[in-house]
Amino acid sequence: MIIEHIDSPADLRTLSAEDLAVLAAEIREFIVNSVTATGGHLGSNLGAVELTLALHRTFDSPRDVILWDTGHQAYVHKLVTGRRDDFPRLRQAGGLSGYPNRTESEHDWVENSHASTALSYAHGLAKAFELQGVERRVVAVVGDGALTGGMAYEALNNLGHSGTPVLIVLNDNGRSYAPTVSRLSVSLTHLRLNPTYVQARQRIRHLIRELPGVGELAYSGVHGLTSAVREVVTPHTFFEALGVRYAGPIDGHDIAEVEQALANATEWDGPILLHVVTQKGRGYAPAEEDDVQRLHDVKVKSVAAAPPKEPPDTVPTGTPETVTIPPTTFTDAFTRSLLEHAEADPSLVAITAAMPGPTGLLPFEARYPERFIDVGIAEQHAVTAAAGMSMGGLHPVVAVYSTFFSRAFDQANLDVGLHGCPVVFVLDRAGITGDDGPSHHGVLDLVLALSIPGMTVFAPSSAPEVGAMLDEALELEGPSVIRFPKTPAPVVAGGEVGSGLRARRLREGDGSVCILAVGKLVATAVEAAGKLEAEGIDATVWDVRVVSPPDPEMLADAARHGQVLTAEDGMRQGGAGMFLADAMRRAVVDGDAGDGTLLHRQPPPVTVLGVDRVFIPQDKPDRILARFGLDADGLVRSARGAVGAPVLPVADASD
Ligand SMILES: Cc1ncc(C[n+]2csc(CCOP(=O)(O)OP(=O)(O)O)c2C)c(N)n1
């Protein structure tokens, strides 16, 4: 096996064309076997095999910088930079990261995973080398999906203006998660498929290669000629208008062709974009046959069956009465509820930022294509566009991952919040997400959402709550957030769901300790209360449901306890617990119990439980939660500690 002898990029440079072809096949097999065992990004890596080999044969990494936009397609790069043996622990605790990671290798320059940043890093690095007079080349590999992100355009514009020498490799597979939505992508596709261009290009290459003596030499100059042809068949070149030279398109699976083009491109003393066409999922039938996502990412051992092309039958496809299967996940519950609302409300529109599948919008897209909007990887635009839609009389629901909501905070705060637009944000993958590591945990959404004036913040504790909350959110006159995790949570309190903006008291204790639990932590709190009871501590448990505005009845009840604990799967500093503690203090000190009684008393001490302000490495969510004391045993320990601690004397509410 050739792959067993590849421990560094230098080992690639001695290989013949035949060896490289064999190696590419071995790498594909390795990646399929590895990723199906651990889970991870499959389609994107299978499409980048030859491109990665060509890059590492042409450039001298790490002296030359190779940056991977988003970073999910860097498995081959990891393989050829000495990390082959670490793949069995891909995305496992303490194991290989699913993205480039500076602690793993000197070949990894950034720890990314949020898209569209590589061109900016590249600009910065190239500028630094230029100013220091150092000869080092900077290459940024960006997908056509990542190129839909606004930051990429900011960087292109700045690169073109400054003339900083960066080689941008556009890895164009026509896909993001789903097919890429962008006019630019469509134009690029037209160019690569344009028969006049393709034929002319092939004829020129053929003629040149046949020239006796000078054929191969002249072949290297073929891009000059083909770009002349390109100018004829494309009305304008977008990149060149920005000041970035364009070269291509070339076949990204032809290693020799890619190497030649890379070598030519580095001759250009300024920013240049090489358009490389690849096939996502190449060489693995289930991926090639997955029409929508090309097996972009896979769960452990789930690749044998490609995802359904039609909406899954666990969501309603007929009238609402046909719905009989209970929702299994929060996402599933959202999908169902959204479809019901969409049927009743023709002004309802659903917006995704390039992730229609994972956010549960595919059935909506299938049924209401004209009301489905995929903006590309452009969360900021999604949010402000939603504000505009709501100003224009539509009812937008923006479905994004919690971690990507951070990108659009300013837009959510000012463009939606300040204008009081009734936009509903549905934040999936909230809380601890696990395998994807620090950048993917959704631990900031509560902090961010709670700092936006007028934002109603819902945290469903189980899937059936999602529908009730969406009902409520769509009735509000201002913006709202519904945030929930990927993993389903058990339905507590006999399957009943709450309503309106009210919290639910799930358990009434003896007044010693009250747990205010948020979202996923509600089931944990109920479990903890059971354990505490066995120890003689009779805890009250509330499902907070609506973090803002908090239910006054819940606050008043909590204030009557000797101790209060709050529990959430988000950042503790500035999160739900601190928000609720502050609201309770104000409620009791200002005397508004919400039920007609005046309190005017000292609030009880509050122990705020949540995630520490640290970047959390990859691990299984339950293990991470336990580490932060956010499992049932952790809550028991905290409650025990709180009850045993000295309690401030409190005046009775009736005094
Ligand atoms: C800001 C942001 N939003 C969403 C995502 C989720 N995401 C990860 S990869 C991806 C698609 C990337 O497509 P492309 O750049 O074309 O790479 P490919 O996988 O097709 O090679 C998306 C939307 C992300 N990583 N960052």
PDB file of C-alpha atoms in Angstrom, residues 222-461:
ATOM      1  CA  VAL A 222      -2.284  26.954 -22.615  1.00  0.00           C
ATOM      2  CA  HIS A 223      -4.018  29.061 -20.013  1.00  0.00           C
ATOM      3  CA  GLY A 224      -3.099  32.245 -21.766  1.00  0.00           C
ATOM      4  CA  LEU A 225      -4.814  31.006 -24.903  1.00  0.00           C
ATOM      5  CA  THR A 226      -7.822  29.525 -23.162  1.00  0.00           C
ATOM      6  CA  SER A 227      -8.365  32.635 -21.157  1.00  0.00           C
ATOM      7  CA  ALA A 228      -8.600  34.499 -24.439  1.00  0.00           C
ATOM      8  CA  VAL A 229     -11.301  32.058 -25.473  1.00  0.00           C
ATOM      9  CA  ARG A 230     -12.935  32.493 -22.105  1.00  0.00           C
ATOM     10  CA  GLU A 231     -13.133  36.245 -22.558  1.00  0.00           C
ATOM     11  CA  VAL A 232     -15.097  35.602 -25.723  1.00  0.00           C
ATOM     12  CA  VAL A 233     -17.578  33.192 -24.216  1.00  0.00           C
ATOM     13  CA  THR A 234     -18.126  34.943 -20.874  1.00  0.00           C
ATOM     14  CA  PRO A 235     -19.566  38.396 -20.965  1.00  0.00           C
ATOM     15  CA  HIS A 236     -17.704  39.515 -17.916  1.00  0.00           C
ATOM     16  CA  THR A 237     -15.470  38.082 -15.293  1.00  0.00           C
ATOM     17  CA  PHE A 238     -16.682  38.803 -11.852  1.00  0.00           C
ATOM     18  CA  PHE A 239     -13.381  38.243 -10.101  1.00  0.00           C
ATOM     19  CA  GLU A 240     -11.387  40.358 -12.457  1.00  0.00           C
ATOM     20  CA  ALA A 241     -13.770  43.250 -11.936  1.00  0.00           C
ATOM     21  CA  LEU A 242     -12.735  43.034  -8.286  1.00  0.00           C
ATOM     22  CA  GLY A 243      -9.057  43.013  -9.219  1.00  0.00           C
ATOM     23  CA  VAL A 244      -8.509  39.295  -8.730  1.00  0.00           C
ATOM     24  CA  ARG A 245      -7.112  37.433 -11.746  1.00  0.00           C
ATOM     25  CA  TYR A 246      -9.205  34.430 -12.826  1.00  0.00           C
ATOM     26  CA  ALA A 247      -7.818  31.170 -14.240  1.00  0.00           C
ATOM     27  CA  GLY A 248      -9.648  27.981 -15.180  1.00  0.00           C
ATOM     28  CA  PRO A 249     -11.884  26.151 -15.024  1.00  0.00           C
ATOM     29  CA  ILE A 250      -9.830  22.978 -14.777  1.00  0.00           C
ATOM     30  CA  ASP A 251     -10.574  19.371 -13.862  1.00  0.00           C
ATOM     31  CA  GLY A 252      -9.816  18.992 -10.154  1.00  0.00           C
ATOM     32  CA  HIS A 253      -9.410  15.222 -10.458  1.00  0.00           C
ATOM     33  CA  ASP A 254      -6.613  15.427 -13.008  1.00  0.00           C
ATOM     34  CA  ILE A 255      -3.552  15.792 -10.793  1.00  0.00           C
ATOM     35  CA  ALA A 256      -1.192  16.750 -13.607  1.00  0.00           C
ATOM     36  CA  GLU A 257      -3.558  19.413 -14.853  1.00  0.00           C
ATOM     37  CA  VAL A 258      -4.060  20.845 -11.380  1.00  0.00           C
ATOM     38  CA  GLU A 259      -0.321  20.904 -10.707  1.00  0.00           C
ATOM     39  CA  GLN A 260       0.351  22.663 -13.980  1.00  0.00           C
ATOM     40  CA  ALA A 261      -2.323  25.242 -13.274  1.00  0.00           C
ATOM     41  CA  LEU A 262      -1.066  25.820  -9.724  1.00  0.00           C
ATOM     42  CA  ALA A 263       2.448  26.357 -11.019  1.00  0.00           C
ATOM     43  CA  ASN A 264       1.215  28.816 -13.631  1.00  0.00           C
ATOM     44  CA  ALA A 265      -0.919  30.653 -11.116  1.00  0.00           C
ATOM     45  CA  THR A 266       1.962  31.215  -8.733  1.00  0.00           C
ATOM     46  CA  GLU A 267       3.722  33.129 -11.491  1.00  0.00           C
ATOM     47  CA  TRP A 268       1.122  35.845 -11.099  1.00  0.00           C
ATOM     48  CA  ASP A 269       2.290  38.538  -8.731  1.00  0.00           C
ATOM     49  CA  GLY A 270      -1.025  39.467  -7.194  1.00  0.00           C
ATOM     50  CA  PRO A 271      -4.278  37.874  -6.123  1.00  0.00           C
ATOM     51  CA  ILE A 272      -5.381  35.107  -8.452  1.00  0.00           C
ATOM     52  CA  LEU A 273      -8.245  32.655  -8.351  1.00  0.00           C
ATOM     53  CA  LEU A 274      -7.901  29.205  -9.879  1.00  0.00           C
ATOM     54  CA  HIS A 275     -11.274  27.668 -10.619  1.00  0.00           C
ATOM     55  CA  VAL A 276     -11.067  23.916 -10.006  1.00  0.00           C
ATOM     56  CA  VAL A 277     -14.057  21.725 -10.769  1.00  0.00           C
ATOM     57  CA  THR A 278     -14.526  18.688  -8.538  1.00  0.00           C
ATOM     58  CA  GLN A 279     -17.188  16.113  -7.819  1.00  0.00           C
ATOM     59  CA  LYS A 280     -18.404  15.922  -4.247  1.00  0.00           C
ATOM     60  CA  GLY A 281     -18.509  12.353  -2.937  1.00  0.00           C
ATOM     61  CA  ARG A 282     -16.391  11.105  -5.868  1.00  0.00           C
ATOM     62  CA  GLY A 283     -15.607   7.424  -5.991  1.00  0.00           C
ATOM     63  CA  TYR A 284     -18.183   6.298  -3.426  1.00  0.00           C
ATOM     64  CA  ALA A 285     -21.490   5.254  -4.940  1.00  0.00           C
ATOM     65  CA  PRO A 286     -23.807   6.121  -2.005  1.00  0.00           C
ATOM     66  CA  ALA A 287     -22.357   9.633  -1.960  1.00  0.00           C
ATOM     67  CA  GLU A 288     -22.478  10.102  -5.710  1.00  0.00           C
ATOM     68  CA  GLU A 289     -26.095   8.940  -5.693  1.00  0.00           C
ATOM     69  CA  ASP A 290     -27.187  11.233  -2.867  1.00  0.00           C
ATOM     70  CA  ASP A 291     -28.819  13.892  -5.028  1.00  0.00           C
ATOM     71  CA  VAL A 292     -29.169  16.530  -2.370  1.00  0.00           C
ATOM     72  CA  GLN A 293     -26.177  16.445  -0.040  1.00  0.00           C
ATOM     73  CA  ARG A 294     -23.662  14.030  -1.654  1.00  0.00           C
ATOM     74  CA  LEU A 295     -23.224  12.624   1.866  1.00  0.00           C
ATOM     75  CA  HIS A 296     -21.779  15.940   3.009  1.00  0.00           C
ATOM     76  CA  ASP A 297     -21.491  14.589   6.526  1.00  0.00           C
ATOM     77  CA  VAL A 298     -22.407  11.257   8.028  1.00  0.00           C
ATOM     78  CA  LYS A 299     -23.156   9.804  11.395  1.00  0.00           C
ATOM     79  CA  VAL A 300     -21.463   6.686  12.625  1.00  0.00           C
ATOM     80  CA  LYS A 301     -22.285   3.739  10.389  1.00  0.00           C
ATOM     81  CA  SER A 302     -25.112   5.590   8.690  1.00  0.00           C
ATOM     82  CA  VAL A 303     -23.732   5.843   5.207  1.00  0.00           C
ATOM     83  CA  ALA A 304     -25.050   2.631   3.775  1.00  0.00           C
ATOM     84  CA  ALA A 305     -28.407   4.273   3.301  1.00  0.00           C
ATOM     85  CA  ALA A 306     -28.348   7.600   1.539  1.00  0.00           C
ATOM     86  CA  PRO A 307     -30.665  10.237   3.042  1.00  0.00           C
ATOM     87  CA  PRO A 308     -34.178  10.222   1.580  1.00  0.00           C
ATOM     88  CA  LYS A 309     -34.708  12.421  -1.445  1.00  0.00           C
ATOM     89  CA  GLU A 310     -38.341  13.023  -0.581  1.00  0.00           C
ATOM     90  CA  PRO A 311     -39.471  14.524   2.729  1.00  0.00           C
ATOM     91  CA  PRO A 312     -39.282  11.752   5.336  1.00  0.00           C
ATOM     92  CA  ASP A 313     -42.619  10.174   6.154  1.00  0.00           C
ATOM     93  CA  THR A 314     -42.270  11.105   9.802  1.00  0.00           C
ATOM     94  CA  VAL A 315     -43.433  14.589   8.918  1.00  0.00           C
ATOM     95  CA  PRO A 316     -46.926  15.413   7.724  1.00  0.00           C
ATOM     96  CA  THR A 317     -47.287  15.317   3.976  1.00  0.00           C
ATOM     97  CA  GLY A 318     -51.072  15.476   3.856  1.00  0.00           C
ATOM     98  CA  THR A 319     -53.518  17.416   5.961  1.00  0.00           C
ATOM     99  CA  PRO A 320     -52.673  18.048   9.630  1.00  0.00           C
ATOM    100  CA  GLU A 321     -55.166  15.311  10.655  1.00  0.00           C
ATOM    101  CA  THR A 322     -52.954  12.680   9.049  1.00  0.00           C
ATOM    102  CA  VAL A 323     -50.214  13.327  11.591  1.00  0.00           C
ATOM    103  CA  THR A 324     -50.104  10.353  13.872  1.00  0.00           C
ATOM    104  CA  ILE A 325     -46.452   9.671  14.555  1.00  0.00           C
ATOM    105  CA  PRO A 326     -45.180  11.626  17.561  1.00  0.00           C
ATOM    106  CA  PRO A 327     -42.201  13.844  16.873  1.00  0.00           C
ATOM    107  CA  THR A 328     -38.938  12.150  17.715  1.00  0.00           C
ATOM    108  CA  THR A 329     -36.609  15.117  17.814  1.00  0.00           C
ATOM    109  CA  PHE A 330     -36.904  18.835  18.389  1.00  0.00           C
ATOM    110  CA  THR A 331     -36.088  19.396  14.707  1.00  0.00           C
ATOM    111  CA  ASP A 332     -38.804  16.992  13.642  1.00  0.00           C
ATOM    112  CA  ALA A 333     -41.314  18.736  15.920  1.00  0.00           C
ATOM    113  CA  PHE A 334     -40.338  22.083  14.403  1.00  0.00           C
ATOM    114  CA  THR A 335     -40.784  20.754  10.865  1.00  0.00           C
ATOM    115  CA  ARG A 336     -44.271  19.491  11.615  1.00  0.00           C
ATOM    116  CA  SER A 337     -45.428  22.577  13.405  1.00  0.00           C
ATOM    117  CA  LEU A 338     -43.995  24.834  10.713  1.00  0.00           C
ATOM    118  CA  LEU A 339     -45.890  22.963   7.997  1.00  0.00           C
ATOM    119  CA  GLU A 340     -49.141  23.326   9.921  1.00  0.00           C
ATOM    120  CA  HIS A 341     -48.622  27.047  10.334  1.00  0.00           C
ATOM    121  CA  ALA A 342     -47.587  27.464   6.722  1.00  0.00           C
ATOM    122  CA  GLU A 343     -50.835  25.917   5.597  1.00  0.00           C
ATOM    123  CA  ALA A 344     -52.852  28.354   7.654  1.00  0.00           C
ATOM    124  CA  ASP A 345     -50.693  31.430   7.059  1.00  0.00           C
ATOM    125  CA  PRO A 346     -49.686  32.179   3.469  1.00  0.00           C
ATOM    126  CA  SER A 347     -47.405  34.991   4.655  1.00  0.00           C
ATOM    127  CA  LEU A 348     -45.155  32.561   6.525  1.00  0.00           C
ATOM    128  CA  VAL A 349     -41.737  32.179   4.921  1.00  0.00           C
ATOM    129  CA  ALA A 350     -38.830  29.971   6.016  1.00  0.00           C
ATOM    130  CA  ILE A 351     -35.215  31.024   5.644  1.00  0.00           C
ATOM    131  CA  THR A 352     -32.088  28.896   5.836  1.00  0.00           C
ATOM    132  CA  ALA A 353     -28.425  29.783   5.448  1.00  0.00           C
ATOM    133  CA  ALA A 354     -27.344  26.864   3.238  1.00  0.00           C
ATOM    134  CA  MET A 355     -28.592  24.183   5.625  1.00  0.00           C
ATOM    135  CA  PRO A 356     -32.124  23.179   4.601  1.00  0.00           C
ATOM    136  CA  GLY A 357     -31.612  19.530   5.568  1.00  0.00           C
ATOM    137  CA  PRO A 358     -30.115  19.781   9.050  1.00  0.00           C
ATOM    138  CA  THR A 359     -32.511  22.538  10.129  1.00  0.00           C
ATOM    139  CA  GLY A 360     -35.545  20.493   9.077  1.00  0.00           C
ATOM    140  CA  LEU A 361     -36.701  22.685   6.202  1.00  0.00           C
ATOM    141  CA  LEU A 362     -36.592  20.199   3.318  1.00  0.00           C
ATOM    142  CA  PRO A 363     -40.277  19.215   3.691  1.00  0.00           C
ATOM    143  CA  PHE A 364     -41.210  22.889   3.781  1.00  0.00           C
ATOM    144  CA  GLU A 365     -39.144  23.514   0.652  1.00  0.00           C
ATOM    145  CA  ALA A 366     -40.821  20.596  -1.086  1.00  0.00           C
ATOM    146  CA  ARG A 367     -44.301  21.796  -0.237  1.00  0.00           C
ATOM    147  CA  TYR A 368     -43.870  25.572  -0.420  1.00  0.00           C
ATOM    148  CA  PRO A 369     -40.912  26.204  -2.739  1.00  0.00           C
ATOM    149  CA  GLU A 370     -41.928  29.809  -3.369  1.00  0.00           C
ATOM    150  CA  ARG A 371     -41.919  30.539   0.365  1.00  0.00           C
ATOM    151  CA  PHE A 372     -38.599  28.823   1.032  1.00  0.00           C
ATOM    152  CA  ILE A 373     -35.503  30.999   0.914  1.00  0.00           C
ATOM    153  CA  ASP A 374     -31.950  29.652   0.980  1.00  0.00           C
ATOM    154  CA  VAL A 375     -29.589  32.613   1.193  1.00  0.00           C
ATOM    155  CA  GLY A 376     -26.353  30.616   1.025  1.00  0.00           C
ATOM    156  CA  ILE A 377     -23.819  30.675   3.853  1.00  0.00           C
ATOM    157  CA  ALA A 378     -24.898  34.176   4.726  1.00  0.00           C
ATOM    158  CA  GLU A 379     -26.381  34.314   8.211  1.00  0.00           C
ATOM    159  CA  GLN A 380     -26.033  38.070   8.489  1.00  0.00           C
ATOM    160  CA  HIS A 381     -27.913  38.626   5.274  1.00  0.00           C
ATOM    161  CA  ALA A 382     -30.521  36.036   6.296  1.00  0.00           C
ATOM    162  CA  VAL A 383     -31.333  37.990   9.442  1.00  0.00           C
ATOM    163  CA  THR A 384     -31.524  41.463   7.928  1.00  0.00           C
ATOM    164  CA  ALA A 385     -33.426  40.121   4.923  1.00  0.00           C
ATOM    165  CA  ALA A 386     -35.876  38.573   7.396  1.00  0.00           C
ATOM    166  CA  ALA A 387     -36.281  42.011   8.972  1.00  0.00           C
ATOM    167  CA  GLY A 388     -37.063  43.411   5.533  1.00  0.00           C
ATOM    168  CA  MET A 389     -39.520  40.629   4.794  1.00  0.00           C
ATOM    169  CA  SER A 390     -41.332  41.260   8.027  1.00  0.00           C
ATOM    170  CA  MET A 391     -41.451  45.009   7.302  1.00  0.00           C
ATOM    171  CA  GLY A 392     -42.980  44.090   3.965  1.00  0.00           C
ATOM    172  CA  GLY A 393     -45.749  42.038   5.541  1.00  0.00           C
ATOM    173  CA  LEU A 394     -44.303  38.530   5.582  1.00  0.00           C
ATOM    174  CA  HIS A 395     -43.857  36.335   8.606  1.00  0.00           C
ATOM    175  CA  PRO A 396     -40.279  35.049   8.533  1.00  0.00           C
ATOM    176  CA  VAL A 397     -38.960  32.055  10.402  1.00  0.00           C
ATOM    177  CA  VAL A 398     -35.144  31.919  10.317  1.00  0.00           C
ATOM    178  CA  ALA A 399     -33.812  28.416  10.998  1.00  0.00           C
ATOM    179  CA  VAL A 400     -30.084  28.300  11.755  1.00  0.00           C
ATOM    180  CA  TYR A 401     -27.751  26.436  14.048  1.00  0.00           C
ATOM    181  CA  SER A 402     -27.202  28.095  17.394  1.00  0.00           C
ATOM    182  CA  THR A 403     -23.456  28.461  16.741  1.00  0.00           C
ATOM    183  CA  PHE A 404     -24.060  30.306  13.451  1.00  0.00           C
ATOM    184  CA  PHE A 405     -26.530  32.689  15.088  1.00  0.00           C
ATOM    185  CA  SER A 406     -23.453  34.319  16.673  1.00  0.00           C
ATOM    186  CA  ARG A 407     -22.440  35.505  13.222  1.00  0.00           C
ATOM    187  CA  ALA A 408     -25.578  37.549  12.896  1.00  0.00           C
ATOM    188  CA  PHE A 409     -25.784  39.048  16.352  1.00  0.00           C
ATOM    189  CA  ASP A 410     -25.507  42.656  15.253  1.00  0.00           C
ATOM    190  CA  GLN A 411     -28.217  42.103  12.660  1.00  0.00           C
ATOM    191  CA  ALA A 412     -30.478  40.342  15.165  1.00  0.00           C
ATOM    192  CA  ASN A 413     -29.925  43.110  17.696  1.00  0.00           C
ATOM    193  CA  LEU A 414     -30.332  46.185  15.542  1.00  0.00           C
ATOM    194  CA  ASP A 415     -31.991  45.220  12.278  1.00  0.00           C
ATOM    195  CA  VAL A 416     -34.556  42.916  13.855  1.00  0.00           C
ATOM    196  CA  GLY A 417     -34.543  43.895  17.543  1.00  0.00           C
ATOM    197  CA  LEU A 418     -34.395  47.673  17.304  1.00  0.00           C
ATOM    198  CA  HIS A 419     -37.148  47.606  14.706  1.00  0.00           C
ATOM    199  CA  GLY A 420     -39.233  45.235  16.771  1.00  0.00           C
ATOM    200  CA  CYS A 421     -39.725  42.958  13.761  1.00  0.00           C
ATOM    201  CA  PRO A 422     -41.690  39.786  14.522  1.00  0.00           C
ATOM    202  CA  VAL A 423     -39.021  37.465  13.175  1.00  0.00           C
ATOM    203  CA  VAL A 424     -38.889  33.984  14.703  1.00  0.00           C
ATOM    204  CA  PHE A 425     -35.386  32.546  15.092  1.00  0.00           C
ATOM    205  CA  VAL A 426     -35.310  28.787  15.434  1.00  0.00           C
ATOM    206  CA  LEU A 427     -31.899  27.802  16.755  1.00  0.00           C
ATOM    207  CA  ASP A 428     -31.124  24.130  16.308  1.00  0.00           C
ATOM    208  CA  ARG A 429     -28.068  22.377  17.825  1.00  0.00           C
ATOM    209  CA  ALA A 430     -28.203  24.628  20.884  1.00  0.00           C
ATOM    210  CA  GLY A 431     -26.163  23.692  23.931  1.00  0.00           C
ATOM    211  CA  ILE A 432     -23.340  21.171  23.905  1.00  0.00           C
ATOM    212  CA  THR A 433     -23.046  19.575  20.473  1.00  0.00           C
ATOM    213  CA  GLY A 434     -20.029  17.320  20.950  1.00  0.00           C
ATOM    214  CA  ASP A 435     -18.047  15.899  18.063  1.00  0.00           C
ATOM    215  CA  ASP A 436     -17.412  19.085  16.108  1.00  0.00           C
ATOM    216  CA  GLY A 437     -15.483  20.719  18.921  1.00  0.00           C
ATOM    217  CA  PRO A 438     -15.228  24.247  20.284  1.00  0.00           C
ATOM    218  CA  SER A 439     -16.624  26.136  17.323  1.00  0.00           C
ATOM    219  CA  HIS A 440     -19.846  24.177  17.102  1.00  0.00           C
ATOM    220  CA  HIS A 441     -21.170  24.222  20.665  1.00  0.00           C
ATOM    221  CA  GLY A 442     -24.275  26.351  20.912  1.00  0.00           C
ATOM    222  CA  VAL A 443     -23.453  27.877  24.271  1.00  0.00           C
ATOM    223  CA  LEU A 444     -23.737  31.559  23.419  1.00  0.00           C
ATOM    224  CA  ASP A 445     -27.254  31.825  22.034  1.00  0.00           C
ATOM    225  CA  LEU A 446     -28.948  32.515  25.373  1.00  0.00           C
ATOM    226  CA  VAL A 447     -26.361  35.144  26.289  1.00  0.00           C
ATOM    227  CA  LEU A 448     -26.782  36.861  22.933  1.00  0.00           C
ATOM    228  CA  ALA A 449     -30.554  36.568  22.628  1.00  0.00           C
ATOM    229  CA  LEU A 450     -31.150  37.715  26.198  1.00  0.00           C
ATOM    230  CA  SER A 451     -29.147  40.867  25.587  1.00  0.00           C
ATOM    231  CA  ILE A 452     -31.482  41.981  22.790  1.00  0.00           C
ATOM    232  CA  PRO A 453     -34.238  44.230  24.168  1.00  0.00           C
ATOM    233  CA  GLY A 454     -37.713  42.897  23.434  1.00  0.00           C
ATOM    234  CA  MET A 455     -36.521  39.445  22.395  1.00  0.00           C
ATOM    235  CA  THR A 456     -38.770  36.659  23.683  1.00  0.00           C
ATOM    236  CA  VAL A 457     -36.618  33.614  24.400  1.00  0.00           C
ATOM    237  CA  PHE A 458     -38.143  30.143  24.456  1.00  0.00           C
ATOM    238  CA  ALA A 459     -36.311  26.985  25.517  1.00  0.00           C
ATOM    239  CA  PRO A 460     -38.401  23.848  24.969  1.00  0.00           C
ATOM    240  CA  SER A 461     -37.651  21.046  27.375  1.00  0.00           C
TER     241      SER A 461
END
